[in-house]
Short mmCIF file of C-alpha atoms and ligand atoms in Angstrom, two decimals:
data_model
loop_
_atom_site.label_atom_id
_atom_site.label_comp_id
_atom_site.label_asym_id
_atom_site.label_seq_id
_atom_site.Cartn_x
_atom_site.Cartn_y
_atom_site.Cartn_z
CA MET O 28 136.55 68.12 129.71
CA ASP O 29 133.04 68.18 128.30
CA MET O 30 131.49 71.27 129.94
CA ASN O 31 128.02 70.25 128.84
CA ARG O 32 128.15 67.35 131.25
CA HIS O 33 128.13 69.73 134.22
CA GLU O 34 124.77 70.30 135.80
CA PHE O 35 124.12 73.69 137.39
CA GLU O 36 121.30 73.57 139.87
CA LEU O 37 119.78 77.01 139.33
CA ASP O 38 116.18 76.16 140.32
CA ASP O 39 116.54 76.94 144.04
CA LEU O 40 118.29 80.21 143.24
CA ILE O 41 115.55 81.28 140.83
CA GLU O 42 112.85 80.43 143.39
CA ARG O 43 114.67 82.39 146.09
CA ILE O 44 115.07 85.45 143.85
CA LYS O 45 111.36 85.33 143.00
CA ASP O 46 110.26 84.79 146.63
CA ASN O 47 112.37 87.71 147.85
CA ASP O 48 111.72 89.83 144.76
CA ASN O 49 115.47 90.53 144.55
CA ARG O 50 116.40 93.14 141.96
CA LEU O 51 120.20 93.00 142.02
CA VAL O 52 122.04 89.71 142.43
CA ALA O 53 125.82 89.03 142.31
CA LEU O 54 126.89 85.80 140.65
CA GLN O 55 130.21 84.34 141.77
CA VAL O 56 131.66 81.58 139.62
CA PRO O 57 134.88 79.56 140.07
CA GLU O 58 137.65 80.10 137.53
CA GLY O 59 137.08 76.79 135.72
CA LEU O 60 133.43 77.65 134.97
CA LYS O 61 133.76 81.35 134.08
CA MET O 62 133.43 80.60 130.34
CA GLN O 63 129.81 79.66 131.04
CA ALA O 64 129.05 82.57 133.35
CA LEU O 65 127.31 84.72 130.69
CA GLU O 66 125.05 81.83 129.73
CA MET O 67 124.05 81.45 133.40
CA MET O 68 123.41 85.19 133.75
CA ASP O 69 121.08 84.99 130.73
CA ALA O 70 119.25 82.00 132.22
CA ILE O 71 118.66 83.74 135.57
CA GLU O 72 117.63 87.07 134.01
CA GLU O 73 115.18 85.31 131.67
CA ASP O 74 113.40 83.57 134.56
CA THR O 75 113.36 86.43 137.07
CA SER O 76 113.10 90.20 137.16
CA ALA O 77 116.55 90.50 138.76
CA ARG O 78 119.62 91.99 137.13
CA ILE O 79 122.76 89.93 137.53
CA ILE O 80 126.25 91.30 138.17
CA LEU O 81 129.09 88.88 137.65
CA ALA O 82 131.65 89.15 140.45
CA ALA O 83 134.47 88.83 137.95
CA ASP O 84 137.47 88.84 140.33
CA PRO O 85 139.23 85.49 140.66
CA CYS O 86 137.39 83.07 142.93
CA TYR O 87 139.00 79.86 144.21
CA GLY O 88 136.76 78.84 147.08
CA ALA O 89 133.85 79.62 149.38
CA CYS O 90 136.47 81.30 151.58
CA ASP O 91 136.28 84.11 149.07
CA LEU O 92 132.59 85.06 149.32
CA VAL O 93 131.43 88.37 147.91
CA HIS O 94 131.09 90.72 150.83
CA ASP O 95 130.57 94.36 151.74
CA LYS O 96 131.88 95.91 148.49
CA MET O 97 128.96 94.42 146.55
CA GLN O 98 126.57 95.42 149.33
CA ARG O 99 127.63 99.03 148.80
CA MET O 100 126.77 98.52 145.11
CA GLY O 101 123.23 97.62 146.15
CA VAL O 102 123.48 93.85 145.68
CA GLU O 103 120.81 92.07 147.74
CA LEU O 104 121.79 88.45 147.24
CA VAL O 105 124.96 86.56 146.34
CA ALA O 106 124.72 83.41 144.21
CA HIS O 107 127.93 81.46 144.81
CA MET O 108 128.51 78.60 142.42
CA GLY O 109 130.49 75.37 142.65
CA HIS O 110 131.60 75.51 146.30
CA SER O 111 129.79 74.59 149.48
CA GLN O 112 128.96 76.58 152.56
CA MET O 113 131.71 77.10 155.14
CA ASN O 114 131.68 78.07 158.78
CA ILE O 115 131.98 81.75 157.90
CA ASP O 116 129.65 84.70 157.70
CA SER O 117 130.33 87.11 154.85
CA GLY O 118 127.60 89.46 156.07
CA MET O 119 125.63 88.97 152.81
CA PRO O 120 122.66 86.65 152.15
CA THR O 121 124.18 83.88 150.01
CA GLU O 122 122.71 81.03 147.98
CA PHE O 123 125.15 78.20 147.22
CA ILE O 124 124.58 76.61 143.82
CA ASN O 125 125.55 73.00 143.44
CA VAL O 126 127.45 71.95 140.32
CA THR O 127 127.74 68.25 139.57
CA TYR O 128 129.53 66.35 136.82
CA ASP O 129 128.05 63.13 135.50
CA GLY O 130 131.40 61.40 134.70
CA ASP O 131 131.26 57.92 136.13
CA PRO O 132 134.58 56.14 135.38
CA ALA O 133 135.19 52.42 135.91
CA ILE O 134 137.26 51.55 138.97
CA ASP O 135 139.32 48.80 137.25
CA PRO O 136 142.32 51.02 136.34
CA VAL O 137 142.78 52.18 139.93
CA LEU O 138 142.47 48.77 141.65
CA PRO O 139 146.15 47.70 141.25
CA ILE O 140 147.28 51.02 142.77
CA LEU O 141 144.85 50.63 145.67
CA SER O 142 146.04 47.07 146.35
CA ALA O 143 149.67 48.22 146.48
CA HIS O 144 148.75 51.10 148.79
CA ARG O 145 146.79 48.81 151.08
CA GLU O 146 149.93 46.71 151.51
CA ILE O 147 151.91 49.81 152.46
CA ALA O 148 149.21 50.77 154.98
CA GLN O 149 149.11 47.26 156.48
CA LYS O 150 152.90 47.20 156.80
CA ARG O 151 152.90 50.56 158.52
CA LEU O 152 150.17 49.43 160.85
CA SER O 153 152.23 46.47 161.98
CA GLU O 154 155.39 48.53 162.52
CA SER O 155 155.70 50.37 165.77
CA LEU O 156 158.03 53.31 165.86
CA ASN O 157 159.11 54.95 169.02
CA GLU O 158 159.30 58.67 168.33
CA SER O 159 160.96 59.56 171.60
CA GLU O 160 164.05 57.46 170.70
CA MET O 161 164.56 59.18 167.37
CA SER O 162 167.74 61.20 166.85
CA GLU O 163 167.64 64.69 165.34
CA GLU O 164 169.13 63.28 162.13
CA GLU O 165 166.54 60.51 161.91
CA ALA O 166 163.82 63.04 162.59
CA GLN O 167 164.98 65.23 159.69
CA GLU O 168 164.95 62.18 157.42
CA ARG O 169 161.45 61.43 158.66
CA PHE O 170 160.40 64.98 157.84
CA MET O 171 161.55 64.42 154.26
CA ASP O 172 159.78 61.10 153.88
CA ALA O 173 156.11 62.01 153.82
CA VAL O 174 154.83 58.51 153.39
CA GLY O 175 157.00 57.03 156.11
CA ARG O 176 156.40 59.75 158.63
CA VAL O 177 154.88 59.11 162.00
CA SER O 178 151.17 58.70 161.89
CA PRO O 179 149.45 56.72 164.63
CA LEU O 180 147.57 54.22 162.45
CA LYS O 181 144.92 51.99 163.97
CA GLY O 182 143.59 50.64 160.69
CA ALA O 183 144.38 50.26 157.00
CA LYS O 184 141.00 51.23 155.56
CA LEU O 185 140.62 52.97 152.23
CA GLY O 186 139.49 56.58 152.72
CA LEU O 187 137.28 57.68 149.83
CA VAL O 188 137.22 61.42 149.16
CA GLY O 189 136.49 63.71 146.23
CA SER O 190 136.11 67.24 145.03
CA ILE O 191 132.68 68.72 145.35
CA GLN O 192 131.32 68.19 141.81
CA HIS O 193 131.82 64.42 142.13
CA LEU O 194 130.56 63.85 145.67
CA HIS O 195 127.09 62.80 144.51
CA LEU O 196 128.79 59.58 143.32
CA ILE O 197 130.76 58.89 146.49
CA PHE O 198 128.51 56.27 148.12
CA ASP O 199 128.02 54.53 144.80
CA TYR O 200 131.81 54.24 144.49
CA LYS O 201 132.02 53.09 148.11
CA GLU O 202 129.81 50.10 147.21
CA ARG O 203 131.82 49.34 144.07
CA LEU O 204 135.10 49.39 145.98
CA GLU O 205 133.66 47.23 148.76
CA SER O 206 132.56 44.73 146.11
CA ALA O 207 136.18 44.74 144.91
CA GLY O 208 137.28 43.68 148.42
CA PHE O 209 138.26 46.98 150.07
CA GLU O 210 137.17 48.16 153.47
CA VAL O 211 136.08 51.71 152.73
CA GLU O 212 135.46 54.75 154.92
CA VAL O 213 133.96 57.98 153.62
CA PRO O 214 135.47 60.53 156.04
CA VAL O 215 133.26 63.17 157.61
CA GLY O 216 135.16 66.37 158.36
CA GLY O 217 134.58 69.46 160.50
CA ALA O 218 132.54 72.63 160.16
CA ARG O 219 134.43 73.99 157.14
CA LEU O 220 133.12 71.05 155.08
CA SER O 221 129.49 70.36 154.12
CA PHE O 222 129.48 66.82 152.70
CA PRO O 223 130.82 63.35 153.58
CA GLY O 224 134.00 62.67 151.59
CA GLN O 225 134.60 66.35 150.92
CA VAL O 226 138.12 67.77 151.03
CA LEU O 227 139.36 71.32 150.47
CA GLY O 228 142.85 72.50 149.63
CA CYS O 229 143.08 73.76 153.22
CA ASN O 230 141.03 71.20 155.13
CA TYR O 231 141.31 67.42 155.44
CA SER O 232 139.68 67.18 158.85
CA GLY O 233 137.87 63.90 158.06
CA ASP O 234 141.17 61.99 158.24
CA SER O 235 141.23 59.33 160.97
CA ASP O 236 143.73 56.79 162.27
CA GLU O 237 141.51 54.01 160.89
CA ILE O 238 142.34 55.17 157.35
CA GLY O 239 145.62 53.86 155.95
CA HIS O 240 145.41 55.08 152.35
CA TYR O 241 143.20 57.21 150.10
CA LEU O 242 141.36 57.34 146.80
CA PHE O 243 140.60 60.82 145.48
CA LEU O 244 137.77 61.14 142.98
CA GLY O 245 138.50 64.27 140.99
CA SER O 246 140.97 65.88 138.62
CA GLY O 247 144.24 67.73 139.17
CA ASP O 248 146.68 67.37 142.01
CA PHE O 249 145.73 70.36 144.16
CA HIS O 250 143.67 68.41 146.71
CA PRO O 251 145.83 65.24 146.54
CA ILE O 252 149.04 67.17 147.33
CA GLY O 253 147.45 68.74 150.40
CA LEU O 254 145.96 65.45 151.59
CA VAL O 255 149.30 63.63 151.37
CA LEU O 256 151.16 66.51 153.03
CA HIS O 257 148.54 66.52 155.79
CA THR O 258 148.36 62.76 156.39
CA GLY O 259 151.55 61.21 154.95
CA LYS O 260 149.33 58.43 153.55
CA PRO O 261 149.52 56.91 150.04
CA LEU O 262 146.92 58.29 147.66
CA ALA O 263 145.46 57.14 144.35
CA MET O 264 143.48 59.37 141.98
CA LEU O 265 140.61 58.48 139.66
CA ASP O 266 139.72 61.25 137.24
CA PRO O 267 136.00 61.40 136.31
CA TYR O 268 136.80 63.63 133.31
CA THR O 269 139.22 61.21 131.65
CA GLY O 270 138.67 57.87 133.43
CA GLY O 271 142.45 57.82 134.09
CA ALA O 272 143.99 56.47 137.29
CA GLU O 273 147.35 57.34 138.84
CA GLU O 274 149.00 57.77 142.20
CA MET O 275 150.42 60.82 143.91
CA SER O 276 154.10 60.07 143.56
CA PHE O 277 156.28 59.95 146.64
CA GLN O 278 158.94 61.88 144.70
CA ARG O 279 156.58 64.76 144.12
CA ILE O 280 155.77 65.08 147.82
CA GLU O 281 159.38 64.60 148.78
CA GLY O 282 160.34 67.39 146.34
CA ILE O 283 157.86 69.74 148.04
CA LEU O 284 159.15 68.81 151.49
CA ARG O 285 162.75 69.36 150.41
CA GLN O 286 161.76 72.80 149.16
CA ARG O 287 160.01 73.58 152.47
CA PHE O 288 163.06 72.33 154.36
CA GLY O 289 165.31 74.63 152.29
CA LEU O 290 163.08 77.63 152.98
CA ILE O 291 163.03 76.92 156.71
CA MET O 292 166.82 76.62 156.81
CA SER O 293 167.22 79.84 154.82
CA CYS O 294 165.31 81.76 157.52
CA ASP O 295 167.61 80.70 160.32
CA GLN O 296 169.21 84.15 160.60
CA ALA O 297 166.18 86.15 159.38
CA LYS O 298 165.47 89.06 161.74
CA THR O 299 162.44 90.75 160.17
CA PHE O 300 159.25 89.11 158.86
CA GLY O 301 156.14 90.36 157.08
CA ILE O 302 153.12 88.52 158.51
CA LEU O 303 150.37 88.28 155.88
CA ILE O 304 146.71 88.45 156.98
CA GLY O 305 144.11 87.50 154.34
CA GLU O 306 141.13 89.86 154.10
CA LYS O 307 138.84 87.29 152.43
CA PRO O 308 136.17 86.17 154.91
CA GLY O 309 137.23 82.50 154.99
CA GLN O 310 140.97 83.15 155.02
CA MET O 311 141.17 85.76 157.75
CA ARG O 312 143.24 84.41 160.66
CA ARG O 313 144.01 87.52 162.61
CA ASN O 314 144.61 85.75 165.91
CA LEU O 315 147.11 83.37 164.33
CA ALA O 316 148.92 86.36 162.79
CA LEU O 317 149.05 88.12 166.15
CA ARG O 318 150.34 84.93 167.78
CA MET O 319 153.13 84.75 165.18
CA LYS O 320 154.05 88.38 165.90
CA ARG O 321 154.26 87.64 169.65
CA LYS O 322 156.39 84.57 168.98
CA LEU O 323 158.79 86.55 166.84
CA GLU O 324 159.10 89.21 169.54
CA LYS O 325 159.71 86.55 172.18
CA HIS O 326 162.64 85.28 170.11
CA GLY O 327 164.09 88.76 169.58
CA ARG O 328 162.88 89.11 165.97
CA LYS O 329 160.47 91.57 164.40
CA GLY O 330 157.12 90.95 162.67
CA TYR O 331 155.08 93.47 160.63
CA LEU O 332 151.37 92.72 160.09
CA LEU O 333 150.30 93.17 156.43
CA ALA O 334 146.61 92.75 155.48
CA LEU O 335 145.74 91.94 151.85
CA GLU O 336 142.71 90.76 149.88
CA HIS O 337 144.93 89.14 147.23
CA VAL O 338 148.46 87.92 147.88
CA GLY O 339 151.02 88.13 145.09
CA PRO O 340 154.78 88.73 144.72
CA GLU O 341 154.26 92.16 143.16
CA LEU O 342 152.32 93.22 146.29
CA ILE O 343 154.86 92.18 148.93
CA ASP O 344 158.33 91.44 147.53
CA PHE O 345 159.49 95.06 147.81
CA TYR O 346 159.04 95.36 151.60
CA PRO O 347 162.42 95.54 153.35
CA VAL O 348 161.97 92.37 155.42
CA ASP O 349 163.97 89.13 155.33
CA ALA O 350 161.02 86.74 154.90
CA PHE O 351 157.23 86.41 155.06
CA VAL O 352 154.83 84.28 157.08
CA ASN O 353 151.49 83.62 155.44
CA THR O 354 148.28 83.25 157.47
CA ALA O 355 145.93 83.70 154.45
CA CYS O 356 145.15 80.71 152.14
CA PRO O 357 147.66 78.04 153.23
CA ARG O 358 148.25 76.95 149.65
CA ILE O 359 149.88 80.26 148.69
CA ALA O 360 153.04 79.32 150.60
CA ILE O 361 153.04 75.69 149.46
CA ASP O 362 152.09 76.00 145.77
CA ASP O 363 153.37 79.45 144.83
CA SER O 364 156.53 79.96 146.85
CA VAL O 365 158.84 79.87 143.80
CA ARG O 366 157.13 83.02 142.54
CA TYR O 367 158.37 85.02 145.53
CA ALA O 368 161.83 86.55 145.82
CA LYS O 369 161.93 86.02 149.59
CA PRO O 370 161.08 82.95 151.67
CA LEU O 371 157.33 82.56 152.28
CA LEU O 372 156.67 80.30 155.28
CA THR O 373 153.61 78.77 156.88
CA PRO O 374 153.05 79.45 160.62
CA PHE O 375 154.22 75.91 161.48
CA GLU O 376 157.40 76.43 159.48
CA LEU O 377 158.11 79.68 161.35
CA GLU O 378 157.75 77.78 164.62
CA VAL O 379 160.36 75.29 163.36
CA VAL O 380 162.67 78.20 162.46
CA LEU O 381 162.26 79.58 165.98
CA GLY O 382 162.88 76.19 167.56
CA ASP O 383 159.38 75.98 169.07
CA LYS O 384 158.46 72.95 166.95
CA LYS O 385 160.59 69.88 166.35
CA TRP O 386 161.18 67.65 163.34
CA GLU O 387 159.96 64.69 165.37
CA THR O 388 156.35 65.67 164.82
CA GLY O 389 156.77 65.37 161.03
CA TYR O 390 155.57 68.01 158.63
CA LYS O 391 152.46 69.75 159.89
CA PHE O 392 150.21 70.98 157.11
CA ASP O 393 148.70 74.41 157.71
CA GLU O 394 145.01 73.53 157.97
CA ILE O 395 142.21 76.08 158.41
CA PRO O 396 139.69 74.36 160.72
S1 SF4 C 29 142.55 76.17 149.88
FE1 SF4 C 29 142.64 78.39 149.92
S2 SF4 C 29 141.28 79.04 148.24
FE2 SF4 C 29 140.78 76.87 148.73
S3 SF4 C 29 139.10 77.00 150.24
FE3 SF4 C 29 141.04 76.87 151.37
S4 SF4 C 29 141.60 79.00 151.82
FE4 SF4 C 29 140.09 79.01 150.16
#
């Protein structure tokens, strides 16, 4: 990755600091850009009379905005880089700084994958499955088969999405893909998202039944895994950093679902649960946690509410409970569960354990709206 090809839009931030005559500003930078944080601090301090404090704790999303601790330190403004505004209020004035990458890969390598996925989508569209006639055994098979799972398709369009630093190219790519013969939709999601085509690891709310398959513009498989778990739809990836194209393999998703299935089964006899509540402003789902506690009580089991800013095995594994339910960042349970000594479930998975949710609905990704 050539870091020099990232553009950091600091102009608005510098203007705002000058207009407000801010003296102490916190800079929050995602993990992948931290190497350049000192350079940015220099640039802002040179152009303003503010002093910059780097909020050096890990930061993985706008869910994790600097909040009251920095206010107590006297910070007047938070400059949050590389993520977009969410439907949350951290209680601190915050300027979001856009970061874009100018990588502009050719679409040719991804076209054969997209054509194959369009065929899958068209086949699924023409098949009608009657969920109510499905046996328990068939339903469990369905649960395992992410791509074949029930999804009420009304179209086989290509959904074009990306991670935030590539979204400035999204409509340009839409035109290119349309010229290559695809019917393309750039999904527009809910209040947690700011831009057309945007996806987060915890939110794919732009998905619609007109979309039969996806192209993700970005690198890594964090967003693609969530999108396929959420939709069950085939997904191709085009990486602006390398120009490489590949697909999210069905085996990979199936492996994750098998792991989730195993964890659910292992909690069948679990009597006591730790219910994790995230303290970060955009991860805090207190009501969901309380609902899980009530559900457990209704089924004769016990739930203990545990609030944490960061979630990690060393912080929870020692509690004398049989399993945990996570209401903080949904990806902790999905991506990190092997790090924990005890089963770590999502709220949906707990409902399956308790018999309140059925396999027939397929796997329900834990989305934060
Ligand atoms: S996936 Fe997790 S870290 Fe990323 S925005 Fe969502 S809650 Fe935050």
